[in-house]
Tab-separated table of C-alpha atoms and ligand atoms in Angstrom:
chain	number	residue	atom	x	y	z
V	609	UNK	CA	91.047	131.576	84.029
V	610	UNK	CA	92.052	128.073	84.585
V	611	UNK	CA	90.806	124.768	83.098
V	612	UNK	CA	91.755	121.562	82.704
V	613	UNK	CA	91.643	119.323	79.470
V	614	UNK	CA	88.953	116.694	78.474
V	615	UNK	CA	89.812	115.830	75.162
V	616	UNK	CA	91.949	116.589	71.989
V	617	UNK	CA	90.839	115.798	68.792
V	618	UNK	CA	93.954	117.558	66.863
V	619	UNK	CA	94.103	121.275	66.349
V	620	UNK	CA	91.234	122.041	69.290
V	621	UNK	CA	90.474	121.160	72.554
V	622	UNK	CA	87.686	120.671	75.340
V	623	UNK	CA	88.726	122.082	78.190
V	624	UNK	CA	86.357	122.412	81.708
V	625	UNK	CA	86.942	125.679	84.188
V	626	UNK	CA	86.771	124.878	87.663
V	627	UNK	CA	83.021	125.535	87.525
V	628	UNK	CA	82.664	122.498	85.108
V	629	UNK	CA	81.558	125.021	82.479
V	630	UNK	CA	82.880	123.227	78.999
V	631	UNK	CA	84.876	125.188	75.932
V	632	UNK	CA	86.178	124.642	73.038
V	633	UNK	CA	89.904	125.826	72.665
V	634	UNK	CA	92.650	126.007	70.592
V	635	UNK	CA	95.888	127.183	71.141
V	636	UNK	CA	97.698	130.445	69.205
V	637	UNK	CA	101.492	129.887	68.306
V	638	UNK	CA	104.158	127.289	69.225
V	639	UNK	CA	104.358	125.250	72.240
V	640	UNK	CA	107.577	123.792	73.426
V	641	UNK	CA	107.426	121.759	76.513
V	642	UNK	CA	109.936	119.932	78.822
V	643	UNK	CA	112.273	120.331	75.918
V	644	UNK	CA	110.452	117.184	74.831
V	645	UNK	CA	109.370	116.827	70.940
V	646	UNK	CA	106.300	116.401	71.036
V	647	UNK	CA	103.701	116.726	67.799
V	648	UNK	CA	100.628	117.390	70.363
V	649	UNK	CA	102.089	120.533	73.310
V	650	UNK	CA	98.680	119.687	75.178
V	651	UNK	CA	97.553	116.546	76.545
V	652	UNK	CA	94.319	115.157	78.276
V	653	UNK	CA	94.519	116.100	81.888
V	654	UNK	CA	96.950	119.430	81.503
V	655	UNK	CA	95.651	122.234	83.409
V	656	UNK	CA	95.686	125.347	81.661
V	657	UNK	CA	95.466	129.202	81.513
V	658	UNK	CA	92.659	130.209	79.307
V	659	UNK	CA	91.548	133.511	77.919
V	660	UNK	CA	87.808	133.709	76.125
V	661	UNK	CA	87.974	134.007	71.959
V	662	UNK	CA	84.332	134.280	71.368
V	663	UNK	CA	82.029	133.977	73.838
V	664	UNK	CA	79.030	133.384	71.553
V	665	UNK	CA	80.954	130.226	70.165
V	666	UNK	CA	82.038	129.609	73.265
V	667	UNK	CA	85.379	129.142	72.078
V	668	UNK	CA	88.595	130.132	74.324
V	669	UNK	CA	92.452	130.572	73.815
V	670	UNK	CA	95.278	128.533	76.002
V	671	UNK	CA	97.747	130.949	76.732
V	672	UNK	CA	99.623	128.737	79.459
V	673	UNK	CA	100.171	125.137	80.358
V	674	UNK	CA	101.104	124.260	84.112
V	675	UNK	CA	104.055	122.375	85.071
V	676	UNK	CA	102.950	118.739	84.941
V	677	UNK	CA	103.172	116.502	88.042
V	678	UNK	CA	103.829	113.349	85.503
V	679	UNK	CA	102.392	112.183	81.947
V	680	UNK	CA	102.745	109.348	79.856
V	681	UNK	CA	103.398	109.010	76.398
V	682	UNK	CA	103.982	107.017	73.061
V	683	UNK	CA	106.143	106.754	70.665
V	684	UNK	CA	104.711	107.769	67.302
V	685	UNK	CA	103.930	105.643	64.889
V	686	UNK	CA	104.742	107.434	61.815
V	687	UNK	CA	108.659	108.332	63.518
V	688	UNK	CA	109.987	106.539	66.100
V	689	UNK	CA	111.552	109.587	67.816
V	690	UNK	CA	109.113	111.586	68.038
V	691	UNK	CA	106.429	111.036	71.283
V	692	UNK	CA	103.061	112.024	71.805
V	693	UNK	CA	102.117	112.874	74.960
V	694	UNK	CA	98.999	110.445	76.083
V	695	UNK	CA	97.817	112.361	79.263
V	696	UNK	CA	99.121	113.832	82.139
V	697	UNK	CA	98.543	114.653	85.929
V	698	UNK	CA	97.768	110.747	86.638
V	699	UNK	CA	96.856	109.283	90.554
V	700	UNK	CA	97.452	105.859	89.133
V	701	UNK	CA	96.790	103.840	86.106
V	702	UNK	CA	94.480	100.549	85.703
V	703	UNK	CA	95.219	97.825	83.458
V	704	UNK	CA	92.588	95.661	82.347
V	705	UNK	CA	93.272	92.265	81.462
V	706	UNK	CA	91.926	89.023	80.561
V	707	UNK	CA	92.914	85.311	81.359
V	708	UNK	CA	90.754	83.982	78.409
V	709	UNK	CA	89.179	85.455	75.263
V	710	UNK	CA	91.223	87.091	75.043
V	711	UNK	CA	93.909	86.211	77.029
V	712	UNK	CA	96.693	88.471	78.253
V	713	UNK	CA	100.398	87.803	78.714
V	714	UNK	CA	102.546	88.458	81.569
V	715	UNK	CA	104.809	89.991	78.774
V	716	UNK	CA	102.083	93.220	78.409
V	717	UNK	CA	101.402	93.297	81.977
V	718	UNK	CA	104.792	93.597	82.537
V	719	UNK	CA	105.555	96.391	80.123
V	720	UNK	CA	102.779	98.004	81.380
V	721	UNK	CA	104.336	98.199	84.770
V	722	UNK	CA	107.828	99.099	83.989
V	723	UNK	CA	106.016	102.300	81.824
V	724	UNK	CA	103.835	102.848	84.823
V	725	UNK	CA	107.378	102.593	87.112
V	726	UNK	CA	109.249	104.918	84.805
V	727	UNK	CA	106.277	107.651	84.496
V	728	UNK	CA	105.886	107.597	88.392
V	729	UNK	CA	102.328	106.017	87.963
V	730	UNK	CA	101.128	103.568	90.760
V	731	UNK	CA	99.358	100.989	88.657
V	732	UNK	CA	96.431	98.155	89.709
V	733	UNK	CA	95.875	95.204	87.711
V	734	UNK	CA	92.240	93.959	87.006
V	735	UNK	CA	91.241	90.716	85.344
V	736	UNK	CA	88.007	90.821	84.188
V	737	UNK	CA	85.541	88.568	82.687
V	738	UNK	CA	85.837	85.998	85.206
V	739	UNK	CA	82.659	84.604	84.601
V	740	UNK	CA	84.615	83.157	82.160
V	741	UNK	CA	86.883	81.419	84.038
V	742	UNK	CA	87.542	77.571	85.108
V	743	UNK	CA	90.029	76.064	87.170
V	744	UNK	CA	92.800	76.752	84.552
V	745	UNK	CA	92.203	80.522	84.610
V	746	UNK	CA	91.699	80.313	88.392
V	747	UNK	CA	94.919	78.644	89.049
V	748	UNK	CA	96.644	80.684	86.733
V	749	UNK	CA	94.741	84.068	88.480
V	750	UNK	CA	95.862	83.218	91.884
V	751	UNK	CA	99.480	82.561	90.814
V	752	UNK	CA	99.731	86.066	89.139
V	753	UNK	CA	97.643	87.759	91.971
V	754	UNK	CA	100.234	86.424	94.524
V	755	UNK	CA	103.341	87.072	92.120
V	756	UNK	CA	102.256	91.464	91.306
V	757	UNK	CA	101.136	91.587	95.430
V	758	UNK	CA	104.264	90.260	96.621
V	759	UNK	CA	106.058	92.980	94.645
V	760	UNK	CA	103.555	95.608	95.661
V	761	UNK	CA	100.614	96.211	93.151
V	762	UNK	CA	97.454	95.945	93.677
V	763	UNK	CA	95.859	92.814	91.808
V	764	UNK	CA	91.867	92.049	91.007
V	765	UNK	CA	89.390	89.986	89.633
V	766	UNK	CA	86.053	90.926	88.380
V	767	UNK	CA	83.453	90.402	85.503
V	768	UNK	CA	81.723	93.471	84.044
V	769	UNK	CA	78.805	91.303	82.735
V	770	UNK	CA	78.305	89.717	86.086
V	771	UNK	CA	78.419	92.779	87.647
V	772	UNK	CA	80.946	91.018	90.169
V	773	UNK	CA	83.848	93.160	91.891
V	774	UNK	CA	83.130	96.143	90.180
V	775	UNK	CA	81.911	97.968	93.223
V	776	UNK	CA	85.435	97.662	94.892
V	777	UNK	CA	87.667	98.971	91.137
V	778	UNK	CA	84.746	101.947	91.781
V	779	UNK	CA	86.334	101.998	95.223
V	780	UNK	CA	89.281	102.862	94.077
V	781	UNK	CA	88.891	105.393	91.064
V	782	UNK	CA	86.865	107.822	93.669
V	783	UNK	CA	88.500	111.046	94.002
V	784	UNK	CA	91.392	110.003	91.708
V	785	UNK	CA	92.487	110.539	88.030
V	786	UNK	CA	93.144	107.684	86.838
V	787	UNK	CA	94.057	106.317	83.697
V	788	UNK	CA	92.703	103.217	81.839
V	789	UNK	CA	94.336	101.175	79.902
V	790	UNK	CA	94.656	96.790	78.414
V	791	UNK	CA	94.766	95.821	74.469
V	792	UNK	CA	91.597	95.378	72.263
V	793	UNK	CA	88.830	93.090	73.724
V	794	UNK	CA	89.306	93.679	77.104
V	795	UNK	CA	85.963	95.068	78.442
V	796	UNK	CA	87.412	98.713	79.227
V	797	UNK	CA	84.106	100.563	77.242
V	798	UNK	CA	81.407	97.554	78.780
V	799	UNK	CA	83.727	99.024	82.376
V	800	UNK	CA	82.973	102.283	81.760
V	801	UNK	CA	79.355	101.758	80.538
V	802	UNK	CA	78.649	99.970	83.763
V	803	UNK	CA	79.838	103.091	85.944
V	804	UNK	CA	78.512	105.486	83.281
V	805	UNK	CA	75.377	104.265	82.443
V	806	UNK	CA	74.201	107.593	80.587
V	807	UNK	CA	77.127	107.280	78.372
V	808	UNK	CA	76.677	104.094	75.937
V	809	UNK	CA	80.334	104.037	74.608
V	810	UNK	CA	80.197	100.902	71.691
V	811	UNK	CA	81.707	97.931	72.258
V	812	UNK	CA	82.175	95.293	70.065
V	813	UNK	CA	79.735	92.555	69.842
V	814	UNK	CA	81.832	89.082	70.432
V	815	UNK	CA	81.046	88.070	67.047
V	816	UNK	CA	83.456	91.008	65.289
V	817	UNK	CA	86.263	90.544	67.461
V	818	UNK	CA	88.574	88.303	65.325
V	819	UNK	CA	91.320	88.419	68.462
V	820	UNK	CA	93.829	90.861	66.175
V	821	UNK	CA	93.359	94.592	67.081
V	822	UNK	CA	89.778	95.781	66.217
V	823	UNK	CA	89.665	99.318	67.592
V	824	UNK	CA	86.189	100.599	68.324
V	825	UNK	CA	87.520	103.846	69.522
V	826	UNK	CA	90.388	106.669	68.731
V	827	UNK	CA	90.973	109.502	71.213
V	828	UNK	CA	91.985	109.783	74.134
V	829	UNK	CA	89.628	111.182	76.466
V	830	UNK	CA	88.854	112.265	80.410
V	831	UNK	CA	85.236	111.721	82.343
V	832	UNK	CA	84.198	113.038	85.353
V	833	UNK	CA	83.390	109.608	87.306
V	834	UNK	CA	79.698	110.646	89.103
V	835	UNK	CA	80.543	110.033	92.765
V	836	UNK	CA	84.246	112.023	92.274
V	837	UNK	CA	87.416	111.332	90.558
V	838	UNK	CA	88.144	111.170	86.489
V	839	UNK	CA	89.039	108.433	84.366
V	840	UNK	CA	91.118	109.121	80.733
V	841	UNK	CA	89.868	106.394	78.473
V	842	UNK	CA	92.616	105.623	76.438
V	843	UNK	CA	91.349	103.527	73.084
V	844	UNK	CA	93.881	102.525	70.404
V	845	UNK	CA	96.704	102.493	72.462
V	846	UNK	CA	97.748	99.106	72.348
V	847	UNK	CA	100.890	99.445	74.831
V	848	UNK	CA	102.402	102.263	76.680
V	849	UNK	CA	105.903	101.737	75.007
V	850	UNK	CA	108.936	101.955	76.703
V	851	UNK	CA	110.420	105.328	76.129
V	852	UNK	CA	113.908	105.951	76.340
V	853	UNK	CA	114.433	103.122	78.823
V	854	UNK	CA	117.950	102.063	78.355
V	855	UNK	CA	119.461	98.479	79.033
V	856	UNK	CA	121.328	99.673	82.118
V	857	UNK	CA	118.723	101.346	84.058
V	858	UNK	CA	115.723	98.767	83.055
V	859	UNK	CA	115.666	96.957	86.498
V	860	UNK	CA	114.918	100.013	88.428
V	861	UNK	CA	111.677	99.747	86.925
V	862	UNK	CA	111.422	96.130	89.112
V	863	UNK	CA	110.829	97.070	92.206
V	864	UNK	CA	111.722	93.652	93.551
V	865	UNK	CA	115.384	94.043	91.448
V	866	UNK	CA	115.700	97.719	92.403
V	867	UNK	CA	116.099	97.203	96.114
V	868	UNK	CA	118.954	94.625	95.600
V	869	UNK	CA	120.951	96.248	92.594
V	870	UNK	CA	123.260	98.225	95.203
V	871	UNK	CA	124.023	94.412	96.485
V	872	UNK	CA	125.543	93.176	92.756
V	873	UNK	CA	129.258	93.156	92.742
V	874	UNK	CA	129.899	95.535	89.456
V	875	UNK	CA	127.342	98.413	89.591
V	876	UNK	CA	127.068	98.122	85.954
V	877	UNK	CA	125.523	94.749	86.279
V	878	UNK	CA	122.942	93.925	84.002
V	879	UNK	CA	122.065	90.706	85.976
V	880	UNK	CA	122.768	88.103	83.187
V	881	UNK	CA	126.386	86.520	83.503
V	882	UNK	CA	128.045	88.751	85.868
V	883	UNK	CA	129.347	86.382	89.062
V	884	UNK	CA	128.445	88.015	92.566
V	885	UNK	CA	124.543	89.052	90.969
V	886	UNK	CA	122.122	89.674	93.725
V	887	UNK	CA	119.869	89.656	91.657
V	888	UNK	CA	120.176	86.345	89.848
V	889	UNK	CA	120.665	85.119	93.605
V	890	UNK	CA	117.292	86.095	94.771
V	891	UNK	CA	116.017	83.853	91.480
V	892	UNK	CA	117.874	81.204	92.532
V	893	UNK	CA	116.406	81.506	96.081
V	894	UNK	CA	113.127	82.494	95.044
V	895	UNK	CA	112.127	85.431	96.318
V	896	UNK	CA	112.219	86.953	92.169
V	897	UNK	CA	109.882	84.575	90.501
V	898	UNK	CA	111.608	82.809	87.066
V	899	UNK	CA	108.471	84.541	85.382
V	900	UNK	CA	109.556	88.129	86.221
V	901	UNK	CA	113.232	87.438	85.930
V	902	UNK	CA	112.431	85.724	82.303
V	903	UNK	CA	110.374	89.057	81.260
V	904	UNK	CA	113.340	90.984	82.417
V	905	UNK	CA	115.364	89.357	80.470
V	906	UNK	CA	112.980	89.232	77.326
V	907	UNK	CA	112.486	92.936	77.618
V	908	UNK	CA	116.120	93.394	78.080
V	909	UNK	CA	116.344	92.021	74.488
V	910	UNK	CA	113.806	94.317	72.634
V	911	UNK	CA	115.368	97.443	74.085
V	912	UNK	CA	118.501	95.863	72.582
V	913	UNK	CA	117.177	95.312	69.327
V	914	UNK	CA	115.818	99.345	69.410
V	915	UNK	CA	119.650	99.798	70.233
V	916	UNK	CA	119.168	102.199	72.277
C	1164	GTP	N1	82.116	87.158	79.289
C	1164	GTP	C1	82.357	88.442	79.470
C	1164	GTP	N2	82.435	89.273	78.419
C	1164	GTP	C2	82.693	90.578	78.634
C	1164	GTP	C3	82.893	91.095	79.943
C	1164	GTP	N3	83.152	92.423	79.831
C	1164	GTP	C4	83.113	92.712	78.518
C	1164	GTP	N4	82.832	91.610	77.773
C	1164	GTP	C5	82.683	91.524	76.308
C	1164	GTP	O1	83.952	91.656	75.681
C	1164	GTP	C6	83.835	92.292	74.415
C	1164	GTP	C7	84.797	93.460	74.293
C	1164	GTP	O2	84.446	94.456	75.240
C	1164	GTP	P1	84.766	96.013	75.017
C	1164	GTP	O3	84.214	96.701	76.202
C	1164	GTP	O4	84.336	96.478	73.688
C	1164	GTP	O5	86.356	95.983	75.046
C	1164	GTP	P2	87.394	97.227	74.966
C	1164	GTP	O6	88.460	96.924	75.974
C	1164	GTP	O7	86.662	98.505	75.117
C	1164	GTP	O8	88.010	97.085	73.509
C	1164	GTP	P3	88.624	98.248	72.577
C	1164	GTP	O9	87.654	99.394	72.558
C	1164	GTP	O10	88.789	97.571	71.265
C	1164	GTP	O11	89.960	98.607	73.179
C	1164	GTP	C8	82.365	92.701	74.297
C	1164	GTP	O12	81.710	91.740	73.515
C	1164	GTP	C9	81.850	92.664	75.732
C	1164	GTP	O13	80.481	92.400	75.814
C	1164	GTP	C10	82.793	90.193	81.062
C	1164	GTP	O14	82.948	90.518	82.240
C	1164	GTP	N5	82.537	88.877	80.752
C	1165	MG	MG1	86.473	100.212	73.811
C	1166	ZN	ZN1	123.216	91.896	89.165
């Protein structure tokens, strides 16, 4: 019988057959997968083979995992080369930001997109609490909103407490799975409690959140959205990191670099010093903004540090 994964909370698993009917399961044995070392074999969102344990506890065994179409994962915390798998068989993956309290930086988003580039994930950018905003924030929306379009992601604004724009993010989670994701303080729960309204996830109350890290929430989990499509909830996880992403292959995961690295004059450039870059060109023309290029470059420097 198949069934896809809900939620892991360690050593068992809630799984949903195609009927919707829920189970707990747990799996019998080792699990290797993709060769990949991985502390957790089964992620959110993995559809599986399962075979019934005891039907009075309602409890089932995964005997199979299928192939996935992509996943995302972390690195460990405990051991840097080991990765947990997040969740897998993603549509596309929604950061939420914020241009004030807190505020976001173009450093996040843009490790956000190079993980959602790597993992094959189309990804959409949302800035919410913009009731909050004043011509600063505006300004500073507009100019972002123009610089992720240009390079081909979609970019919006809305405020959950407002109720404004949310219709049009619902838009775009029907019929998809799609992944949410942004740093502490963002409004993903107050999100999900607006399009879930039976579900009363907590939140923080403004007057807890001390702008470091407070997490109100630990697993990872998947909802069924009520007019079709899922969403995987993904608290605690600050930032996708960048997993095995080496220096040479890092502006691939620019789509504005990647269609002009075939134009560089070594094919081992790394767009810094090199003479004949097309890349550094298109800065110097404009048509990469400074603010991308500089990420590039900042992110060029952490991977170094990880020497990779
Ligand atoms: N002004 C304003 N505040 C909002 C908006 N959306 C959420 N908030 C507030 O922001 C705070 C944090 O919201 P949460 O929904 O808990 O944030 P979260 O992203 O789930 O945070 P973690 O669970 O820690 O990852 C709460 O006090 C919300 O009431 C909004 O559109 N405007
Ligand atoms: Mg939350
Ligand atoms: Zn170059």
């Amino acid at each position: 019988m198949k069934a896809t994964v809900y939620k892991s909370t360690g050593s068992w698993y809630q799984v949903k057959d195609e009927k919707g009917k829920g189970y707990n399961a747990r799996i019998l044995g080792k699990f290797k997968i993709d060769g990949l070392t991985s502390t957790n074999p089964i992620a959110v969102g993995d559809i599986v083979n399962i075979e019934m344990e005891n039907e009075l506890e309602n409890s089932v065994t995964i005997t199979e995992i299928e192939d996935r179409k992509n996943y995302i994962t972390r690195q460990s915390p405990a051991n840097k080369h080991q990765h947990h798998i997040i969740a897998s068989n993603l549509d596309q993956s929604l950061l939420f930001a914020t241009l004030k309290d807190p505020k976001t930086s173009q450093g996040f988003i843009d490790r956000f997109l190079i993980s959602s580039e790597a993992f094959h994930i189309p990804a959409i950018i949302v800035f919410n609490k913009s009731d909050l905003y004043r011509k600063k924030e505006e300004e500073k929306f507009e100019e972002l909103k123009d610089m992720y379009e240009t390079i081909g992601y979609t970019v919006k604004k809305i405020s959950v407490e407002k109720n404004e724009g949310v219709k049009e993010i619902k838009e775009l989670l029907k019929d998809n799975v799609t992944l949410l994701s942004g740093h502490s303080g963002v409004g993903k729960s107050s999100f999900l409690n607006s399009i879930f309204p039976d579900m009363n996830l907590k939140t923080q109350d403004v007057s807890g959140w001390s702008g470091k890290g407070m997490h109100t929430t630990t697993f990872a989990e998947m909802f069924d959205v009520p007019f079709g499509g899922k969403i995987i909830d993904t608290p605690g996880i600050r930032e996708l990191g960048l997993v095995d992403i080496s220096k040479q292959e890092l502006s691939h995961y620019f789509p504005e670099m990647r269609l002009l690295i075939n134009d560089c004059q070594f094919n081992n450039c790394m767009h810094l010093n090199e003479p004949g870059c097309a890349v550094k060109e298109a800065v110097s023309e404009g048509t990469i903004t400074m603010e991308r290029y500089l990420s590039y470059c900042n992110i060029l420097d952490s991977i170094e540090k990880k020497s990779y």
